[in-house]
CSV table of C-alpha atoms (C1' of nucleotides) in Angstrom, one decimal:
chain,number,residue,atom,x,y,z
A,1,MET,CA,0.0,0.0,0.0
A,2,THR,CA,1.5,3.3,-1.1
A,3,HIS,CA,0.6,6.2,1.2
A,4,ARG,CA,-0.3,9.6,0.0
A,5,ILE,CA,0.9,12.1,2.6
A,6,ALA,CA,0.6,15.9,2.1
A,7,HIS,CA,2.6,18.5,4.0
A,8,LEU,CA,0.9,21.8,4.0
A,9,ASP,CA,2.8,24.9,5.0
A,10,MET,CA,1.4,28.4,5.1
A,11,ASP,CA,3.5,31.0,3.2
A,12,ALA,CA,5.2,33.6,5.4
A,13,TYR,CA,2.4,33.0,7.8
A,14,PHE,CA,2.4,35.8,10.4
A,15,ALA,CA,3.4,38.4,7.9
A,16,SER,CA,0.6,37.2,5.5
A,17,VAL,CA,-2.0,37.5,8.2
A,18,GLU,CA,-0.8,41.0,8.9
A,19,LEU,CA,-1.2,41.9,5.2
A,20,LEU,CA,-4.8,40.9,5.4
A,21,ARG,CA,-5.2,43.5,8.1
A,22,TYR,CA,-3.1,46.1,6.4
A,23,PRO,CA,-3.5,45.6,2.7
A,24,GLU,CA,-1.7,48.9,2.1
A,25,LEU,CA,1.6,47.2,3.1
A,26,ARG,CA,1.3,44.6,0.3
A,27,GLY,CA,4.4,44.6,-1.9
A,28,GLN,CA,6.6,46.2,0.9
A,29,PRO,CA,9.2,44.6,3.0
A,30,VAL,CA,7.5,43.8,6.3
A,31,VAL,CA,8.9,42.1,9.4
A,32,ILE,CA,7.1,40.6,12.3
A,33,GLY,CA,8.9,40.7,15.7
A,34,GLY,CA,9.8,42.6,18.8
A,35,ARG,CA,7.7,43.7,21.7
A,36,ARG,CA,4.3,45.3,21.4
A,37,ARG,CA,4.6,49.1,21.4
A,38,THR,CA,2.6,51.5,23.6
A,39,ALA,CA,-0.9,52.3,22.3
A,40,LEU,CA,0.3,55.9,21.8
A,41,ALA,CA,3.2,54.8,19.7
A,42,GLU,CA,1.1,52.4,17.6
A,43,ALA,CA,-1.5,55.2,17.0
A,44,GLN,CA,1.3,57.2,15.4
A,45,GLY,CA,1.6,54.8,12.5
A,46,PHE,CA,3.9,52.1,11.2
A,47,GLN,CA,7.3,51.7,12.6
A,48,ARG,CA,10.4,51.5,10.4
A,49,LEU,CA,12.8,48.8,11.3
A,50,SER,CA,15.6,51.4,11.5
A,51,THR,CA,14.0,53.1,14.5
A,52,TYR,CA,13.9,49.9,16.6
A,53,ALA,CA,16.2,49.6,19.6
A,54,GLY,CA,16.3,46.6,21.9
A,55,ARG,CA,16.2,42.8,22.0
A,56,GLY,CA,14.2,40.6,19.8
A,57,VAL,CA,14.3,38.5,16.7
A,58,VAL,CA,12.6,38.3,13.4
A,59,THR,CA,9.6,36.0,13.7
A,60,THR,CA,8.5,36.2,10.0
A,61,ALA,CA,9.5,38.3,7.1
A,62,THR,CA,7.6,38.9,3.8
A,63,TYR,CA,9.3,37.8,0.7
A,64,GLU,CA,10.1,41.4,-0.1
A,65,ALA,CA,12.0,41.7,3.2
A,66,ARG,CA,13.7,38.3,2.6
A,67,ALA,CA,15.1,39.8,-0.6
A,68,PHE,CA,17.3,42.0,1.6
A,69,GLY,CA,18.6,39.0,3.4
A,70,VAL,CA,16.3,39.2,6.4
A,71,ARG,CA,15.6,35.7,7.9
A,72,SER,CA,13.5,34.2,10.7
A,73,GLY,CA,15.4,34.0,13.9
A,74,MET,CA,17.7,36.9,13.0
A,75,GLY,CA,18.3,39.6,15.6
A,76,LEU,CA,16.1,42.7,14.8
A,77,MET,CA,19.2,45.0,15.0
A,78,LYS,CA,20.9,43.0,12.3
A,79,ALA,CA,17.7,42.9,10.2
A,80,ALA,CA,17.5,46.7,10.6
A,81,ALA,CA,21.0,47.0,9.1
A,82,LEU,CA,19.9,45.0,6.1
A,83,ALA,CA,16.5,46.5,5.5
A,84,PRO,CA,16.2,49.8,7.5
A,85,GLU,CA,13.1,50.9,5.6
A,86,ALA,CA,11.2,47.7,6.3
A,87,ILE,CA,8.0,48.0,8.3
A,88,LEU,CA,8.2,46.4,11.8
A,89,LEU,CA,5.0,45.0,13.2
A,90,PRO,CA,4.6,43.3,16.7
A,91,GLY,CA,3.2,39.7,16.6
A,92,ASP,CA,-0.5,39.2,17.4
A,93,TYR,CA,-0.6,35.5,18.4
A,94,GLU,CA,-4.2,35.4,19.3
A,95,THR,CA,-5.2,36.3,15.7
A,96,TYR,CA,-2.6,33.9,14.2
A,97,SER,CA,-4.1,31.1,16.4
A,98,ARG,CA,-7.6,31.9,15.3
A,99,VAL,CA,-6.7,31.9,11.6
A,100,SER,CA,-4.7,28.7,12.2
A,101,ARG,CA,-7.8,27.0,13.5
A,102,THR,CA,-9.7,28.3,10.5
A,103,PHE,CA,-7.3,26.9,7.9
A,104,LYS,CA,-7.0,23.5,9.7
A,105,ALA,CA,-10.8,23.2,9.8
A,106,ALA,CA,-11.0,23.9,6.1
A,107,VAL,CA,-8.5,21.2,5.3
A,108,ALA,CA,-10.2,18.8,7.8
A,109,ALA,CA,-13.5,19.2,5.9
A,110,ILE,CA,-11.8,17.5,2.9
A,111,ALA,CA,-9.3,15.2,4.6
A,112,PRO,CA,-9.9,14.6,8.3
A,113,ARG,CA,-6.7,12.7,9.2
A,114,ILE,CA,-4.4,15.5,10.1
A,115,GLU,CA,-1.2,15.8,12.2
A,116,ASP,CA,-0.8,19.2,13.8
A,117,ARG,CA,2.8,20.5,13.4
A,118,GLY,CA,2.3,23.9,15.0
A,119,ILE,CA,0.6,27.1,14.1
A,120,ASP,CA,1.3,27.2,10.4
A,121,GLU,CA,1.8,23.6,9.2
A,122,ILE,CA,0.1,20.2,9.1
A,123,TYR,CA,0.5,16.8,7.6
A,124,VAL,CA,-2.6,15.5,5.9
A,125,ASP,CA,-3.3,11.8,5.0
A,126,LEU,CA,-4.8,11.7,1.5
A,127,THR,CA,-4.4,7.9,1.2
A,128,ASP,CA,-8.1,7.1,1.6
A,129,VAL,CA,-9.4,10.4,0.3
A,130,PRO,CA,-10.9,9.8,-3.2
A,131,GLY,CA,-9.6,11.8,-6.1
A,132,GLU,CA,-6.5,12.2,-8.2
A,133,THR,CA,-3.5,13.6,-6.2
A,134,GLN,CA,-3.0,16.8,-8.2
A,135,ALA,CA,-6.7,17.8,-8.1
A,136,LEU,CA,-7.0,16.9,-4.4
A,137,ALA,CA,-4.0,19.0,-3.4
A,138,GLN,CA,-5.3,21.9,-5.4
A,139,ARG,CA,-8.7,21.5,-3.6
A,140,LEU,CA,-6.8,21.8,-0.3
A,141,LYS,CA,-5.1,25.0,-1.5
A,142,ASP,CA,-8.4,26.5,-2.7
A,143,ALA,CA,-10.1,25.6,0.5
A,144,VAL,CA,-7.4,27.3,2.6
A,145,ARG,CA,-7.5,30.4,0.4
A,146,GLN,CA,-11.3,30.5,0.5
A,147,ALA,CA,-11.4,30.2,4.3
A,148,THR,CA,-8.6,32.6,5.1
A,149,GLY,CA,-7.5,34.6,2.0
A,150,LEU,CA,-4.0,33.1,2.4
A,151,SER,CA,-1.8,31.0,0.2
A,152,CYS,CA,0.0,27.9,1.2
A,153,SER,CA,2.5,25.4,-0.3
A,154,ILE,CA,1.8,21.7,-0.5
A,155,GLY,CA,4.0,18.7,-1.0
A,156,VAL,CA,2.5,15.3,-1.6
A,157,THR,CA,4.7,12.1,-1.5
A,158,PRO,CA,4.6,8.6,0.1
A,159,ASN,CA,5.9,9.8,3.5
A,160,LYS,CA,6.2,12.7,5.9
A,161,LEU,CA,10.0,13.3,5.4
A,162,LEU,CA,9.7,13.6,1.6
A,163,SER,CA,6.5,15.7,1.8
A,164,LYS,CA,8.1,18.2,4.1
A,165,LEU,CA,11.0,18.5,1.6
A,166,ALA,CA,8.6,18.7,-1.4
A,167,SER,CA,6.5,21.5,0.1
A,168,GLU,CA,9.6,23.7,0.2
A,169,LEU,CA,10.5,23.2,-3.4
A,170,GLN,CA,8.1,25.7,-5.0
A,171,LYS,CA,7.3,28.2,-2.3
A,172,PRO,CA,5.3,30.4,-2.2
A,173,ASP,CA,1.9,29.1,-3.4
A,174,GLY,CA,3.5,25.8,-4.5
A,175,LEU,CA,2.2,22.4,-5.3
A,176,THR,CA,4.8,19.6,-5.6
A,177,ILE,CA,4.1,15.9,-6.1
A,178,LEU,CA,7.0,13.5,-5.9
A,179,THR,CA,7.3,9.7,-6.1
A,180,LEU,CA,10.2,7.6,-4.9
A,181,GLU,CA,11.6,7.6,-8.5
A,182,ASP,CA,12.0,11.4,-8.2
A,183,ILE,CA,14.5,11.2,-5.3
A,184,PRO,CA,17.8,11.2,-7.2
A,185,ALA,CA,16.8,14.2,-9.5
A,186,ARG,CA,14.8,16.3,-7.1
A,187,ILE,CA,16.0,15.5,-3.6
A,188,TRP,CA,19.7,14.6,-3.9
A,189,PRO,CA,20.9,18.0,-5.2
A,190,LEU,CA,19.5,19.7,-2.0
A,191,PRO,CA,21.7,20.6,0.9
A,192,CYS,CA,21.7,18.2,3.8
A,193,SER,CA,20.2,20.9,6.0
A,194,ALA,CA,17.0,20.8,4.0
A,195,ILE,CA,16.1,17.6,5.8
A,196,ASN,CA,14.0,18.1,8.9
A,197,GLY,CA,16.2,16.9,11.7
A,198,ILE,CA,19.6,18.0,10.3
A,199,GLY,CA,20.2,21.3,12.0
A,200,PRO,CA,23.2,23.6,12.2
A,201,LYS,CA,25.4,21.3,14.3
A,202,ALA,CA,24.9,18.2,12.1
A,203,THR,CA,25.3,20.3,9.0
A,204,ALA,CA,28.7,21.6,10.2
A,205,ARG,CA,29.8,18.1,11.1
A,206,LEU,CA,28.8,16.8,7.7
A,207,ALA,CA,30.6,19.7,6.0
A,208,ALA,CA,33.7,18.8,7.9
A,209,ILE,CA,33.8,15.5,6.2
A,210,ARG,CA,33.0,17.2,2.8
A,211,ILE,CA,29.3,16.1,2.7
A,212,HIS,CA,27.1,19.0,1.5
A,213,THR,CA,24.2,17.5,-0.5
A,214,ILE,CA,21.7,14.8,0.4
A,215,GLY,CA,23.0,12.8,-2.6
A,216,GLU,CA,26.5,12.8,-1.1
A,217,LEU,CA,25.0,11.7,2.2
A,218,ALA,CA,23.1,8.9,0.5
A,219,GLN,CA,26.3,7.5,-1.0
A,220,LEU,CA,28.0,7.1,2.4
A,221,ASP,CA,28.3,3.6,3.9
A,222,PRO,CA,25.8,3.4,6.8
A,223,ALA,CA,28.4,1.8,9.0
A,224,PHE,CA,30.6,4.9,8.5
A,225,LEU,CA,27.7,7.2,9.5
A,226,VAL,CA,27.0,5.1,12.6
A,227,GLU,CA,30.7,5.4,13.5
A,228,HIS,CA,30.6,9.2,13.2
A,229,PHE,CA,27.1,10.0,14.4
A,230,GLY,CA,26.1,7.2,16.8
A,231,LYS,CA,23.9,4.2,16.3
A,232,SER,CA,20.6,5.9,16.3
A,233,TYR,CA,21.3,9.2,14.5
A,234,GLY,CA,23.8,7.6,12.1
A,235,ALA,CA,21.3,5.0,10.9
A,236,TRP,CA,18.6,7.6,10.6
A,237,LEU,CA,20.8,9.9,8.5
A,238,HIS,CA,21.3,7.1,6.0
A,239,GLU,CA,17.5,6.3,5.8
A,240,ALA,CA,16.6,10.0,5.5
A,241,ALA,CA,19.0,10.6,2.6
A,242,HIS,CA,17.3,7.7,0.8
A,243,GLY,CA,13.9,9.2,1.4
A,244,ARG,CA,12.8,6.4,3.7
A,245,ASP,CA,10.5,7.3,6.5
A,246,GLU,CA,7.9,5.0,8.2
A,247,ARG,CA,6.6,7.4,10.8
A,248,PRO,CA,2.8,7.3,11.0
A,249,LEU,CA,0.7,10.5,11.3
A,250,ALA,CA,0.2,11.5,14.9
A,251,THR,CA,-3.4,12.6,14.7
A,252,SER,CA,-3.7,13.4,18.4
A,253,ARG,CA,-1.2,13.7,21.3
A,254,GLU,CA,-1.0,14.8,24.9
A,255,PRO,CA,1.3,17.6,25.8
A,256,LYS,CA,4.5,16.6,27.6
A,257,SER,CA,5.2,20.0,29.2
A,258,ILE,CA,3.9,23.5,29.4
A,259,SER,CA,6.3,26.4,30.0
A,260,ARG,CA,6.6,30.2,30.3
A,261,GLU,CA,9.7,32.2,29.9
A,262,THR,CA,10.7,35.8,29.4
A,263,THR,CA,13.8,37.7,28.3
A,264,PHE,CA,14.3,41.0,30.2
A,265,GLU,CA,14.6,44.3,28.4
A,266,ARG,CA,18.0,44.7,30.2
A,267,ASP,CA,20.1,42.2,32.1
A,268,LEU,CA,19.2,42.0,35.8
A,269,HIS,CA,21.5,41.3,38.7
A,270,PRO,CA,20.4,38.7,41.3
A,271,LYS,CA,21.3,41.0,44.2
A,272,GLN,CA,20.7,44.6,42.9
A,273,ASP,CA,17.5,43.7,41.1
A,274,ARG,CA,16.3,41.0,43.5
A,275,GLU,CA,12.9,42.5,43.9
A,276,GLU,CA,12.3,42.8,40.2
A,277,LEU,CA,13.4,39.3,39.6
A,278,THR,CA,11.1,38.0,42.3
A,279,ARG,CA,8.2,39.8,40.7
A,280,ILE,CA,9.0,38.4,37.3
A,281,LEU,CA,9.3,34.8,38.7
A,282,LEU,CA,6.0,35.1,40.6
A,283,HIS,CA,4.3,36.5,37.5
A,284,LEU,CA,5.6,33.5,35.5
A,285,CYS,CA,4.2,31.1,38.1
A,286,GLU,CA,0.8,32.8,37.9
A,287,ARG,CA,0.8,32.6,34.1
A,288,LEU,CA,1.8,29.0,34.1
A,289,ALA,CA,-0.8,28.2,36.8
A,290,GLU,CA,-3.4,29.8,34.5
A,291,ASP,CA,-2.2,27.7,31.5
A,292,LEU,CA,-2.4,24.5,33.6
A,293,ALA,CA,-5.9,25.3,34.8
A,294,ARG,CA,-7.2,26.3,31.4
A,295,LYS,CA,-5.7,23.1,29.8
A,296,GLY,CA,-6.6,20.9,32.7
A,297,TYR,CA,-3.3,19.5,33.8
A,298,LEU,CA,-1.3,19.0,37.0
A,299,ALA,CA,2.5,18.9,37.0
A,300,ARG,CA,4.6,16.2,38.7
A,301,ASN,CA,7.8,18.0,37.7
A,302,VAL,CA,8.7,21.7,37.8
A,303,GLY,CA,11.7,23.1,36.0
A,304,LEU,CA,13.5,26.4,36.3
A,305,LYS,CA,15.5,27.9,33.4
A,306,VAL,CA,18.1,30.6,33.8
A,307,ARG,CA,20.0,32.3,31.1
A,308,TYR,CA,22.9,34.5,32.0
A,309,ALA,CA,24.0,37.7,30.4
A,310,ASP,CA,26.6,35.7,28.4
A,311,PHE,CA,23.8,33.6,27.0
A,312,SER,CA,24.9,30.5,28.8
A,313,THR,CA,21.9,28.6,30.0
A,314,LEU,CA,21.1,26.2,32.8
A,315,THR,CA,18.1,24.3,34.1
A,316,ARG,CA,17.2,22.8,37.4
A,317,ASP,CA,14.4,20.3,37.8
A,318,HIS,CA,12.3,19.2,40.8
A,319,ALA,CA,10.1,16.1,40.9
A,320,LEU,CA,7.1,16.2,43.1
A,321,GLU,CA,5.4,13.4,45.1
A,322,VAL,CA,2.0,15.0,44.6
A,323,PRO,CA,1.0,16.7,41.4
A,324,ILE,CA,0.4,20.5,41.6
A,325,ALA,CA,-1.1,23.3,39.5
A,326,SER,CA,-1.5,26.4,41.7
A,327,ALA,CA,0.8,29.4,41.5
A,328,ASP,CA,1.7,29.0,45.1
A,329,ALA,CA,2.8,25.4,44.7
A,330,LEU,CA,4.7,26.3,41.6
A,331,ARG,CA,6.5,29.0,43.5
A,332,ASP,CA,7.5,26.6,46.3
A,333,ALA,CA,8.9,24.2,43.7
A,334,VAL,CA,10.7,27.0,41.8
A,335,ARG,CA,12.3,28.1,45.1
A,336,THR,CA,13.7,24.6,45.6
A,337,CYS,CA,15.2,24.7,42.1
A,338,LEU,CA,16.6,28.2,42.7
A,339,LYS,CA,18.6,27.1,45.6
A,340,ARG,CA,20.8,25.1,43.2
A,341,VAL,CA,21.4,27.9,40.8
A,342,PRO,CA,24.6,30.0,41.0
A,343,LEU,CA,23.6,33.7,41.3
A,344,GLU,CA,26.6,35.8,40.8
A,345,GLN,CA,26.3,36.9,37.2
A,346,ARG,CA,23.6,39.1,35.7
A,347,LEU,CA,20.6,37.3,34.1
A,348,ARG,CA,18.8,37.9,30.8
A,349,LEU,CA,16.1,35.3,31.0
A,350,LEU,CA,14.0,33.3,33.5
A,351,GLY,CA,11.6,30.5,32.6
A,352,ILE,CA,9.6,27.9,34.4
A,353,ARG,CA,8.2,24.6,33.0
A,354,ALA,CA,5.6,22.1,34.2
A,355,GLY,CA,6.5,18.6,33.2
A,356,MET,CA,5.3,15.0,33.8
A,357,LEU,CA,1.8,16.3,33.2
A,358,VAL,CA,-1.3,14.5,34.7
A,359,ARG,CA,-4.8,15.2,33.4
A,360,THR,CA,-6.7,17.0,36.2
A,361,THR,CA,-9.8,14.7,35.6
A,362,GLU,CA,-7.7,11.5,35.8
A,363,TYR,CA,-5.9,12.5,38.9
A,364,ARG,CA,-9.2,13.3,40.6
A,365,LEU,CA,-10.5,9.8,39.6
A,366,GLN,CA,-7.4,8.3,41.0
A,367,SER,CA,-7.5,10.1,44.3
A,368,GLU,CA,-11.1,9.3,44.8
A,369,ALA,CA,-10.3,5.6,44.6
A,370,PRO,CA,-9.8,3.7,47.9
A,371,PRO,CA,-6.5,4.8,49.4
A,372,ARG,CA,-3.6,2.5,48.8
A,373,VAL,CA,-1.1,1.4,51.4
A,374,ALA,CA,1.1,4.4,52.2
A,375,GLU,CA,4.0,4.6,49.8
A,376,PRO,CA,7.5,4.7,51.4
A,377,GLY,CA,9.0,8.1,51.5
A,378,LEU,CA,5.6,9.9,51.2
A,379,PHE,CA,6.4,11.9,54.4
A,380,GLY,CA,10.0,12.4,53.6
A,381,ASP,CA,11.2,9.7,56.0
A,382,PRO,CA,13.5,7.0,54.9
A,383,PRO,CA,12.0,3.5,55.4
A,384,PRO,CA,13.3,1.9,58.6
A,385,TYR,CA,15.2,-0.9,56.9
A,386,ALA,CA,17.4,1.7,55.2
A,387,VAL,CA,18.5,2.9,58.6
A,388,VAL,CA,19.5,-0.6,59.6
A,389,ARG,CA,21.5,-1.0,56.5
A,390,THR,CA,23.2,2.3,56.9
A,391,SER,CA,24.2,1.5,60.5
A,392,SER,CA,25.5,-1.9,59.6
A,393,ALA,CA,27.8,-0.5,56.8
B,1,DT,C1',25.1,45.7,15.0
B,2,DC,C1',24.4,39.3,18.9
B,3,DT,C1',20.8,35.8,19.7
B,4,DG,C1',12.2,35.2,21.4
B,5,DG,C1',9.1,31.9,23.2
B,6,DG,C1',7.0,27.5,23.0
B,7,DG,C1',7.8,22.8,22.4
B,8,DT,C1',9.9,17.5,21.5
B,9,DC,C1',13.2,14.0,21.7
B,10,DC,C1',17.7,11.9,22.9
B,11,DT,C1',21.7,10.9,25.8
B,12,DA,C1',24.2,10.1,29.9
B,13,DG,C1',25.3,9.6,34.7
B,14,DG,C1',24.0,8.6,39.4
B,15,DA,C1',20.9,6.7,42.9
B,16,DC,C1',18.6,2.9,44.2
B,17,DC,C1',16.6,-1.7,44.0
B,18,DC,C1',16.5,-6.6,43.0
C,1,DT,C1',33.5,-9.0,51.8
C,2,DC,C1',33.4,-8.4,47.0
C,3,DT,C1',31.4,-8.6,42.5
C,4,DG,C1',27.9,-8.6,38.8
C,5,DG,C1',24.1,-7.0,35.8
C,6,DG,C1',19.4,-5.1,34.7
C,7,DG,C1',15.8,-1.9,35.4
C,8,DT,C1',13.7,2.5,36.8
C,9,DC,C1',13.7,7.1,38.3
C,10,DC,C1',15.6,11.6,38.5
C,11,DT,C1',18.4,15.3,36.8
C,12,DA,C1',21.0,18.1,33.3
C,13,DG,C1',22.2,19.4,28.9
C,14,DG,C1',21.9,19.7,24.0
C,15,DA,C1',20.0,19.4,19.3
C,16,DC,C1',16.3,20.5,16.7
C,17,DC,C1',11.8,22.4,15.2
C,18,DC,C1',7.9,26.0,14.5
DNA sequence: TCTGGGGTCCTAGGACCC
DNA sequence: TCTGGGGTCCTAGGACCC
């Protein structure tokens, strides 16, 4: 059975949503990023990138802005040097989420088996949807445009890995259908970094052994790759280069963690700015508690993330006996983590994370069940036999 | 012209138990 | 007293993705 998997990717998503709102900016270089300005400043009109000062990165850029070399993830100050006249707009994630639900619903009306890959992309299983592939993919594109006014790019191939590659081939507003026979001509000339899962580090390591294209990677002996990149990743690199991918669509999944973090407008010192840091951390706890309550989860693990002024980052975790969700309980757990963090340097970021999530409903059911025999260590005391063993040692 | 915020998955070491 | 492995949990860090 040959599968028919589509990857659908919205074109310059955040920027395109903003162009719906501000059609007068169409055709201009526009960049999304940075913090929301004051209402007064926003009332005074569009901001030029050159007038921006501060931290932040480019979230999305229109194709006109990309022509100047502006890329997602680039610092805004650097982007301003490349395209000073570009218009800078702050992100409006509520709107992007709403439009995201709209385009996904439009696709689901045609092909209901969908894997969510974030706010602007999905995989769609077309295997059992009647219709010829080209016409079907065009129907999806039309439905998305009809529902949102936005264009997307689609790749259709036998698996997720190839579809993800294919959807990139003719952006924007692309439609690319590939079969396994197309791999040598269409996939092998691409750089290794085009493969989802080969990031900057792996790309550099491959370049160091003179491997630049997927085709070059495909010609390598798998044993050699395993030697260089480890059993798991090495074997995967070989499979990926040959376009082989058996991963099924994940049509539903439970979140593994929920987190909140913030980068400060200026670096803060743990001693001099103690009160402000405390306020920030408590605010993060409150926001995370809201997220947990809204989504219906309790956390059995709480993590603290600290990034220093030099951008070095550390994390401290704390596992809990009893799952929690309130801001107060999060704060207590964060305090435990904080005791294990060196606080001499200035900080640029604080973050907290709720992990090992338990559904609130399921935990309730479990706690309403007849109590089990007390688990050892529940009250923080070592079981008695441990004491005997210790004293006999 | 330094580098956001929200995630997932993998690895590896130590503690602890059998 | 010493020597094992295997399994699980916890913690920390890193690569990668949208």
